[in-house]
Amino acid sequence: MRFVLNILKKSFQSRVLNDLKIRAQFSICGNLRNKTLDQNITDIDEDLLETNKEYEAFANRYFGCSTYHNCFIIHPYVKWGPQKVRDTNPEKQVKEAVALIRTLAPWKVEDTIIIPLPSFHKKTLFGAGNLEKLRNQIRGNPSITAVFINIGTLKNMQLKELEMEFGVPILDRYKIVMQILRLHAISTHAKLQVALAELPYLRARLRKDDFSIVTSEDYETRKLMLQDREQKLKAAIKKLRSQRQLLRNRRKEMDYPIIAIVGYTNAGKTSLIKALTGDEKLQPKNYLFATLDVTMHAGKLPSTLEVIYVDTVGFISDIPTTLIECFTVTLEDALFADVIVHVEDLSSEDLIYQRNHVLSTLNDLAVKSGSEQLLDRIVTVGNKYDLCPTATPSENSILVSSTTHLGIDTLRQKIEEAVLKSTERRIITIKVPSGSNEMRWLYKNGAVISVTADNENAEYQKIKMIISKSKFEQFKHSFINKR
């Protein structure tokens, strides 16, 4: 899931001050400049992120990144039935698995293989013939130090059987994604959500049939340890949600439209914000889950209307809902935005699958939050058009290139139209005395498009501007009704 700003007079001692003061405060005249509005909150007790030795040893067994691996990637897929994945194919899914491993540099991919299965329920996952073939290939190659099986979450018994068969650690998508999130979580905000996201995986490993648990005493001790940690993390995240709601309320009071940029991971969301805002300080990174924190960035639309762009955490398929739910606080910034820009990577071979996954996830979030009108506020953008001009974009999609700026002006215009509709703003032309309080008020509370002389009265000027319905009512109450 990075949104005028006064120049910082000094460095704040904590990020919470940056948040509660919206880092660099919007100036009284609304002269918004392109600087990041950091939303990282750190008045949460950071001791929560400290771990005792027992928890650290247990968690690092599954998520520790102290060593790197040469991975053999196995992509099992079901050819028919309810477990069959639609809108993609195994070859495309393997490429994403390779990208996940390469995000964990210096991890490397030693080799890949695709294996069809009747289902994912078998104790050893694979049949006897495939199991023997895989065992010989893996044990016969000393360079392979781990096996990544490209499905969401393996069962305990499957982990046990496959580790015994292959003689190396076994990884699933949940574990790999958590490895990446752990590495990329910088702020306290991100670390809290990642810490919560790893608990369901660890809890699943605590079942009594888990081969790692020797005694029932070990099991109960670790179970209580995870329960206590979960309660504390949820309490901290609840406080975090309250603080973020406060920030949203303050932004709403300032009356700046919010545009959330969403999309599949590595679709180019940050690059697009850089192109829209002209903020050269933004440094997009070309790897998965480069953005874990919601950040805000100031920009202007063609009419000079000042807006805030929100960068969000990327989506990815085939991970448990328990992991996604841990990032609900982050995704709420998108759910409550005035306009959502859905960025699609036109150069992706899995464009249709990624598109459907993002829209499905947004729909699920909208239903859960009671924001069913969410999908009506989406502007679809086909990004990286310079890399794939023959791609098939979504209907009504705006084709752009964040690097060459192709289509960016058209996109700004489309966003402006969506903002005016969503926020009930209107374009008006009003005649006011030159240099009057009315004129100063309008400059402060609206987006002035143009000012022209009134040919009928030299003491007046005509102001064409964008103003919200509520602000226009305030103007009429303060000035017009008192004339």
Coordinates of C-alpha atoms in Angstrom, one line a residue:
M1 CA 0.0 0.0 0.0
R2 CA 3.4 8.4 -0.5
F3 CA 1.3 11.4 -0.4
V4 CA 1.6 22.4 0.5
L5 CA 4.1 21.2 2.5
N6 CA 6.1 23.6 4.6
I7 CA 9.8 23.0 4.5
L8 CA 10.8 21.0 7.6
K9 CA 12.2 23.4 10.2
K10 CA 14.0 20.6 11.9
S11 CA 14.1 16.8 12.1
F12 CA 11.4 15.4 14.3
Q13 CA 12.7 13.0 16.9
S14 CA 10.2 10.3 16.1
R15 CA 8.1 9.3 13.2
V16 CA 4.9 9.6 15.1
L17 CA 5.5 13.4 15.1
N18 CA 5.9 13.2 11.4
D19 CA 2.5 11.4 11.2
L20 CA 0.5 13.5 13.6
K21 CA 1.8 16.7 12.1
I22 CA 1.5 15.2 8.6
R23 CA 5.3 15.5 8.6
A24 CA 5.6 18.8 6.8
Q25 CA 2.3 20.6 7.4
F26 CA 0.2 21.8 4.5
S27 CA 0.6 25.5 4.2
I28 CA -2.2 27.8 5.0
C29 CA -2.6 28.8 1.3
G30 CA -2.7 25.2 0.2
N31 CA 0.5 25.5 -1.9
L32 CA 1.2 21.8 -2.0
R33 CA 4.7 20.8 -3.0
N34 CA 6.1 17.4 -4.1
K35 CA 7.5 16.0 -0.8
T36 CA 6.8 12.7 0.9
L37 CA 4.3 12.6 3.7
D38 CA 5.7 9.8 5.9
Q39 CA 3.0 7.8 7.6
N40 CA 5.3 5.6 9.7
I41 CA 4.1 5.5 13.3
T42 CA 6.5 4.7 16.1
D43 CA 4.8 5.6 19.3
I44 CA 3.9 2.0 19.6
D45 CA 6.0 0.1 22.2
E46 CA 8.9 -1.1 20.1
D47 CA 9.6 -3.8 22.8
L48 CA 6.9 -5.7 21.0
L49 CA 9.3 -6.3 18.2
E50 CA 11.9 -7.7 20.6
T51 CA 11.8 -11.4 20.8
N52 CA 12.9 -13.8 23.5
K53 CA 15.4 -16.5 22.6
E54 CA 12.9 -19.3 22.5
Y55 CA 10.6 -17.4 20.1
E56 CA 13.5 -16.2 18.0
A57 CA 14.9 -19.8 17.7
F58 CA 11.5 -21.1 16.7
A59 CA 10.6 -18.4 14.2
N60 CA 14.1 -18.3 12.7
R61 CA 13.8 -22.0 11.9
Y62 CA 11.1 -21.1 9.4
F63 CA 11.8 -17.4 8.6
G64 CA 15.4 -16.8 9.4
C65 CA 17.4 -15.2 6.6
S66 CA 20.9 -15.7 8.1
T67 CA 21.8 -18.1 5.3
Y68 CA 21.0 -18.1 1.6
H69 CA 19.9 -21.0 -0.5
N70 CA 20.4 -22.4 -4.0
C71 CA 16.8 -23.4 -4.7
F72 CA 15.3 -26.1 -6.8
I73 CA 11.8 -24.9 -7.7
I74 CA 9.0 -27.4 -8.1
H75 CA 5.7 -26.1 -9.5
P76 CA 3.0 -28.7 -8.9
Y77 CA -0.3 -27.9 -10.6
V78 CA -3.7 -29.5 -10.9
K79 CA -4.9 -30.0 -14.4
W80 CA -8.7 -30.1 -13.8
G81 CA -11.3 -29.7 -11.0
P82 CA -11.8 -27.0 -8.4
Q83 CA -8.1 -26.7 -7.6
K84 CA -7.2 -25.9 -11.2
V85 CA -5.9 -22.3 -11.5
R86 CA -7.6 -20.3 -14.2
D87 CA -6.3 -17.5 -16.5
T88 CA -2.7 -18.5 -16.3
N89 CA -0.5 -21.5 -17.0
P90 CA 2.3 -23.4 -15.1
E91 CA 5.1 -21.8 -17.1
K92 CA 4.0 -18.3 -16.2
Q93 CA 3.7 -19.3 -12.5
V94 CA 7.2 -20.7 -12.5
K95 CA 8.5 -17.4 -13.7
E96 CA 6.9 -15.6 -10.8
A97 CA 8.4 -18.2 -8.4
V98 CA 11.8 -17.5 -9.9
A99 CA 11.2 -13.7 -9.4
L100 CA 10.3 -14.4 -5.7
I101 CA 13.6 -16.2 -5.1
R102 CA 15.7 -13.6 -6.9
T103 CA 14.1 -10.9 -4.7
L104 CA 15.9 -12.7 -1.8
A105 CA 19.4 -11.9 -3.3
P106 CA 21.9 -13.6 -2.9
W107 CA 19.5 -16.5 -3.1
K108 CA 19.7 -18.3 -6.4
V109 CA 17.6 -20.6 -8.5
E110 CA 19.4 -23.9 -9.3
D111 CA 16.7 -25.4 -11.5
T112 CA 13.0 -25.6 -12.1
I113 CA 10.5 -28.4 -12.9
I114 CA 6.7 -28.5 -13.5
I115 CA 4.7 -31.5 -12.3
P116 CA 1.0 -32.2 -12.8
L117 CA -1.0 -33.6 -9.9
P118 CA -4.5 -34.9 -9.4
S119 CA -4.7 -32.8 -6.2
F120 CA -2.6 -31.2 -3.5
H121 CA -3.9 -33.5 -0.7
K122 CA -1.5 -36.5 -0.9
K123 CA 0.8 -37.0 2.2
T124 CA 3.9 -36.9 0.0
L125 CA 2.2 -34.5 -2.4
F126 CA 3.7 -36.4 -5.4
G127 CA 3.1 -39.9 -6.6
A128 CA 5.7 -42.7 -6.2
G129 CA 7.2 -42.2 -9.7
N130 CA 7.6 -38.4 -9.5
L131 CA 8.8 -38.7 -5.9
E132 CA 11.6 -41.0 -6.9
K133 CA 12.5 -38.9 -9.9
L134 CA 12.7 -35.7 -7.8
R135 CA 14.6 -37.5 -5.0
N136 CA 17.3 -38.6 -7.4
Q137 CA 17.6 -35.2 -9.0
I138 CA 17.8 -33.3 -5.7
R139 CA 20.0 -35.7 -3.8
G140 CA 22.2 -36.1 -6.8
N141 CA 23.0 -32.3 -7.0
P142 CA 25.0 -31.1 -4.0
S143 CA 24.5 -27.5 -5.2
I144 CA 20.8 -27.7 -4.2
T145 CA 20.4 -26.5 -0.6
A146 CA 16.6 -26.0 -0.5
V147 CA 13.5 -26.9 -2.4
F148 CA 10.8 -24.3 -3.1
I149 CA 7.4 -25.9 -3.8
N150 CA 5.4 -23.2 -5.4
I151 CA 2.0 -23.6 -3.6
G152 CA 0.5 -21.4 -0.9
T153 CA 1.0 -23.5 2.3
L154 CA 2.2 -27.1 2.7
K155 CA 0.8 -29.3 5.5
N156 CA 2.9 -30.4 8.4
M157 CA 3.0 -34.0 7.2
Q158 CA 3.9 -32.9 3.7
L159 CA 6.8 -30.9 5.1
K160 CA 8.0 -33.9 7.2
E161 CA 7.7 -36.4 4.4
L162 CA 9.4 -34.2 1.8
E163 CA 12.3 -33.1 4.0
M164 CA 12.9 -36.8 4.7
E165 CA 12.8 -37.7 1.0
F166 CA 14.9 -34.8 -0.3
G167 CA 17.3 -34.2 2.6
V168 CA 17.1 -30.4 2.4
P169 CA 14.8 -27.6 3.8
I170 CA 11.4 -27.4 2.1
L171 CA 9.9 -24.0 1.4
D172 CA 6.3 -22.9 0.3
R173 CA 5.0 -19.6 -1.0
Y174 CA 3.9 -18.4 2.5
K175 CA 7.4 -19.0 3.8
I176 CA 9.1 -17.3 0.9
V177 CA 6.8 -14.3 0.9
M178 CA 7.4 -13.9 4.7
Q179 CA 11.2 -14.0 4.1
I180 CA 10.8 -11.1 1.7
L181 CA 8.5 -9.1 4.0
R182 CA 10.9 -9.6 6.9
L183 CA 13.8 -8.2 4.8
H184 CA 11.8 -5.2 3.4
A185 CA 10.0 -4.1 6.6
I186 CA 11.8 -1.0 7.7
S187 CA 9.3 1.1 9.7
T188 CA 7.8 0.0 13.0
H189 CA 4.4 0.0 11.2
A190 CA 5.5 -2.5 8.6
K191 CA 7.4 -4.6 11.2
L192 CA 4.3 -4.9 13.4
Q193 CA 2.2 -6.2 10.5
V194 CA 4.9 -8.6 9.3
A195 CA 5.3 -9.9 12.9
L196 CA 1.6 -10.6 13.1
A197 CA 1.6 -12.2 9.6
E198 CA 4.2 -14.8 10.6
L199 CA 2.2 -16.1 13.6
P200 CA -0.5 -18.2 11.7
Y201 CA 2.3 -20.0 9.9
L202 CA 4.1 -20.7 13.1
R203 CA 0.9 -21.8 14.9
A204 CA 0.3 -24.3 12.1
R205 CA 3.7 -25.8 12.8
L206 CA 2.7 -26.3 16.5
R207 CA 0.1 -29.0 15.9
K208 CA 0.8 -32.1 17.9
D209 CA 1.6 -34.1 14.8
D210 CA 4.4 -31.6 13.9
F211 CA 7.6 -33.5 13.8
S212 CA 9.5 -30.6 15.5
I213 CA 7.6 -30.9 18.8
V214 CA 9.1 -33.5 21.2
T215 CA 6.8 -33.3 24.2
S216 CA 3.4 -32.0 25.0
E217 CA 5.0 -29.5 27.4
D218 CA 7.0 -28.0 24.5
Y219 CA 3.8 -27.7 22.5
E220 CA 1.8 -26.0 25.3
T221 CA 4.7 -23.6 26.1
R222 CA 5.1 -22.5 22.5
K223 CA 1.3 -22.2 22.1
L224 CA 1.0 -19.8 25.0
M225 CA 4.1 -17.9 23.8
L226 CA 2.4 -17.3 20.4
Q227 CA -0.9 -16.4 21.9
D228 CA 0.7 -13.8 24.2
R229 CA 2.6 -12.3 21.3
E230 CA -0.5 -12.2 19.1
Q231 CA -2.5 -10.4 21.7
K232 CA 0.1 -7.8 22.2
L233 CA 0.6 -7.3 18.4
K234 CA -3.1 -7.0 17.8
A235 CA -3.4 -4.4 20.6
A236 CA -0.6 -2.4 19.0
I237 CA -2.1 -2.7 15.5
K238 CA -5.5 -1.6 16.9
K239 CA -3.8 1.5 18.3
L240 CA -2.1 1.9 14.9
R241 CA -5.5 1.8 13.1
S242 CA -6.9 4.5 15.4
Q243 CA -3.9 6.7 14.7
R244 CA -4.2 6.2 11.0
Q245 CA -7.9 7.0 11.2
L246 CA -7.0 10.2 12.9
L247 CA -4.7 11.0 10.1
R248 CA -7.4 10.3 7.5
N249 CA -9.7 12.6 9.4
R250 CA -7.1 15.3 9.4
R251 CA -6.5 15.0 5.7
K252 CA -10.3 15.0 5.1
E253 CA -10.5 18.3 7.1
M254 CA -7.8 19.7 4.9
D255 CA -10.0 18.7 1.9
Y256 CA -7.3 17.4 -0.3
P257 CA -8.5 14.5 -2.6
I258 CA -6.8 11.2 -1.9
I259 CA -5.8 9.0 -4.9
A260 CA -4.7 5.4 -3.9
I261 CA -2.3 3.6 -6.3
V262 CA -2.9 -0.1 -6.2
G263 CA -1.8 -3.1 -8.2
Y264 CA 0.0 -6.4 -8.4
T265 CA 3.5 -6.4 -6.9
N266 CA 6.1 -4.8 -9.2
A267 CA 3.5 -3.3 -11.6
G268 CA 5.2 0.1 -11.4
K269 CA 3.1 1.9 -8.7
T270 CA 6.0 4.0 -7.3
S271 CA 7.3 4.8 -10.8
L272 CA 3.8 6.0 -11.8
I273 CA 3.6 8.2 -8.7
K274 CA 7.0 9.7 -9.6
A275 CA 5.8 10.5 -13.1
L276 CA 2.5 12.0 -11.8
T277 CA 4.2 14.2 -9.2
G278 CA 7.6 14.9 -10.7
D279 CA 9.2 14.0 -7.4
E280 CA 12.8 13.1 -8.4
K281 CA 13.6 11.9 -4.9
L282 CA 11.4 8.8 -5.4
Q283 CA 13.6 5.9 -6.3
P284 CA 11.5 3.0 -7.5
K285 CA 13.0 -0.5 -7.0
N286 CA 12.5 -3.3 -9.6
Y287 CA 11.7 -6.2 -7.3
L288 CA 8.7 -7.7 -5.6
F289 CA 7.3 -6.1 -2.4
A290 CA 9.6 -3.1 -2.7
T291 CA 6.8 -1.1 -0.9
L292 CA 5.5 -2.3 2.5
D293 CA 4.6 1.1 4.0
V294 CA 1.8 3.3 2.9
T295 CA 3.5 6.6 1.9
M296 CA 1.9 9.8 0.6
H297 CA 3.0 12.2 -2.1
A298 CA 1.7 15.6 -3.1
G299 CA 0.8 16.4 -6.7
K300 CA -1.3 18.6 -8.9
L301 CA -3.9 17.9 -11.5
P302 CA -4.3 19.8 -14.8
S303 CA -6.7 22.3 -13.2
T304 CA -4.0 23.0 -10.5
L305 CA -6.2 21.0 -8.0
E306 CA -3.8 19.7 -5.3
V307 CA -4.1 16.0 -4.4
I308 CA -2.4 13.4 -2.4
Y309 CA -1.2 10.1 -4.0
V310 CA -1.0 7.1 -1.7
D311 CA 1.5 4.3 -2.5
T312 CA 0.4 0.9 -1.2
V313 CA 1.7 -2.6 -0.7
G314 CA 1.5 -4.8 -3.8
F315 CA -0.8 -7.7 -4.2
I316 CA 0.3 -11.3 -5.0
S317 CA -1.6 -14.5 -5.7
D318 CA -1.7 -17.8 -3.9
I319 CA -1.0 -16.7 -0.3
P320 CA -3.4 -17.4 2.6
T321 CA -6.0 -14.9 3.5
T322 CA -4.5 -14.8 7.1
L323 CA -1.4 -13.1 5.6
I324 CA -3.4 -10.6 3.6
E325 CA -5.6 -9.7 6.7
C326 CA -2.5 -8.7 8.7
F327 CA -2.1 -5.8 6.2
T328 CA -5.7 -4.6 6.5
V329 CA -4.5 -1.4 8.3
T330 CA -2.4 -0.6 5.3
L331 CA -5.0 -1.5 2.8
E332 CA -7.6 0.7 4.5
D333 CA -5.9 3.8 3.1
A334 CA -6.9 2.5 -0.3
L335 CA -10.4 1.6 0.7
F336 CA -11.1 5.1 1.9
A337 CA -9.5 6.9 -1.0
D338 CA -11.5 9.2 -3.2
V339 CA -10.2 7.5 -6.3
I340 CA -8.3 4.3 -6.8
V341 CA -5.8 3.9 -9.7
H342 CA -5.3 0.3 -10.6
V343 CA -1.9 -0.1 -12.2
E344 CA -1.4 -3.1 -14.6
D345 CA 1.9 -4.2 -15.9
L346 CA 1.3 -4.6 -19.6
S347 CA 4.7 -6.3 -20.0
S348 CA 3.7 -9.1 -17.7
E349 CA 3.0 -12.5 -19.4
D350 CA 0.5 -13.1 -16.7
L351 CA -1.4 -9.8 -17.2
I352 CA -5.0 -11.3 -17.2
Y353 CA -4.3 -13.5 -14.1
Q354 CA -2.8 -10.5 -12.2
R355 CA -5.6 -8.2 -13.2
N356 CA -8.3 -10.6 -12.0
H357 CA -6.5 -11.3 -8.8
V358 CA -6.2 -7.6 -7.9
L359 CA -9.9 -6.9 -8.8
S360 CA -11.1 -10.0 -6.8
T361 CA -9.0 -8.9 -3.8
L362 CA -10.3 -5.4 -3.9
N363 CA -13.9 -6.7 -4.2
D364 CA -13.4 -8.9 -1.2
L365 CA -12.0 -6.0 0.8
A366 CA -14.8 -3.8 -0.2
V367 CA -17.4 -6.3 0.9
K368 CA -15.8 -6.9 4.2
S369 CA -15.4 -3.1 4.9
G370 CA -18.9 -2.2 3.7
S371 CA -17.4 -0.1 0.9
E372 CA -19.2 -1.8 -2.1
Q373 CA -19.0 1.4 -4.1
L374 CA -15.2 1.0 -4.1
L375 CA -15.1 -0.6 -7.6
D376 CA -16.9 2.4 -9.0
R377 CA -14.0 4.7 -8.1
I378 CA -11.3 2.8 -10.1
V379 CA -9.3 4.3 -12.9
T380 CA -7.4 1.5 -14.7
V381 CA -3.9 2.2 -16.0
G382 CA -1.9 0.0 -18.4
N383 CA 1.7 0.8 -17.4
K384 CA 5.0 -0.1 -19.2
Y385 CA 3.3 0.4 -22.5
D386 CA 6.8 1.3 -24.0
L387 CA 7.9 -2.3 -23.3
C388 CA 4.8 -4.0 -24.8
P389 CA 2.9 -1.8 -27.2
T390 CA 1.0 -4.9 -28.6
A391 CA -0.5 -5.8 -25.2
T392 CA -4.2 -6.0 -24.7
P393 CA -5.2 -3.5 -22.0
S394 CA -8.4 -3.5 -20.0
E395 CA -11.5 -1.8 -21.5
N396 CA -11.2 2.0 -20.9
S397 CA -7.6 1.6 -19.6
I398 CA -5.3 4.6 -19.9
L399 CA -2.0 3.5 -21.6
V400 CA 1.1 5.0 -20.1
S401 CA 4.8 4.6 -19.6
S402 CA 6.1 5.8 -16.3
T403 CA 9.6 6.0 -17.6
T404 CA 9.0 7.8 -20.9
H405 CA 5.9 9.7 -19.5
L406 CA 3.8 8.6 -22.5
G407 CA 0.1 9.1 -21.6
I408 CA 0.8 10.7 -18.2
D409 CA -1.0 14.0 -19.1
T410 CA -4.0 12.0 -20.3
L411 CA -4.0 10.1 -17.1
R412 CA -3.9 13.2 -15.0
Q413 CA -7.0 14.5 -16.9
K414 CA -8.8 11.2 -16.3
I415 CA -7.9 11.2 -12.6
E416 CA -9.2 14.8 -12.4
E417 CA -12.5 13.8 -13.9
A418 CA -12.8 10.9 -11.4
V419 CA -11.9 13.2 -8.5
L420 CA -14.5 15.8 -9.4
K421 CA -17.2 13.0 -9.6
S422 CA -16.2 11.2 -6.4
T423 CA -15.7 14.3 -4.2
E424 CA -18.7 16.3 -5.6
R425 CA -16.4 19.1 -6.6
R426 CA -17.5 21.5 -9.3
I427 CA -15.9 23.9 -11.7
I428 CA -17.4 27.4 -11.2
T429 CA -16.7 30.9 -12.5
I430 CA -17.4 33.6 -9.9
K431 CA -17.1 37.4 -10.0
V432 CA -15.5 39.0 -6.9
P433 CA -13.9 42.4 -6.1
S434 CA -10.2 42.6 -6.9
G435 CA -8.0 42.1 -3.8
S436 CA -11.0 41.4 -1.6
N437 CA -11.4 39.0 1.3
E438 CA -13.6 36.9 -1.0
M439 CA -10.7 36.5 -3.5
R440 CA -8.2 35.6 -0.7
W441 CA -10.7 33.1 0.7
L442 CA -11.2 31.4 -2.7
Y443 CA -7.5 31.1 -3.3
K444 CA -7.1 29.5 0.1
N445 CA -10.0 27.0 -0.1
G446 CA -10.2 26.1 -3.8
A447 CA -8.1 25.4 -6.9
V448 CA -8.0 28.5 -9.0
I449 CA -7.7 27.7 -12.7
S450 CA -7.7 31.2 -14.2
V451 CA -8.3 34.8 -13.3
T452 CA -9.6 37.3 -15.9
A453 CA -10.7 40.9 -15.8
D454 CA -14.4 41.7 -15.7
N455 CA -15.1 43.7 -18.9
E456 CA -18.2 45.2 -17.3
N457 CA -16.6 46.4 -14.1
A458 CA -12.9 47.1 -13.7
E459 CA -13.1 46.7 -10.0
Y460 CA -14.0 43.0 -10.3
Q461 CA -12.3 39.9 -11.6
K462 CA -13.7 36.6 -12.8
I463 CA -12.2 33.5 -11.0
K464 CA -12.6 30.1 -12.7
M465 CA -11.9 27.4 -10.1
I466 CA -12.6 24.0 -8.7
I467 CA -14.3 24.0 -5.3
S468 CA -15.9 21.3 -3.2
K469 CA -19.6 21.4 -2.4
S470 CA -19.0 22.0 1.3
K471 CA -16.5 24.8 0.7
F472 CA -18.8 26.5 -1.8
E473 CA -21.6 26.5 0.8
Q474 CA -19.2 28.0 3.3
F475 CA -18.3 30.7 0.8
K476 CA -22.0 31.5 0.2
H477 CA -22.7 31.7 3.9
S478 CA -19.7 33.9 4.6
F479 CA -20.0 36.3 1.7
I480 CA -22.9 36.0 -0.7
N481 CA -25.7 35.6 1.9
K482 CA -24.3 38.7 3.8
R483 CA -24.3 41.0 0.9

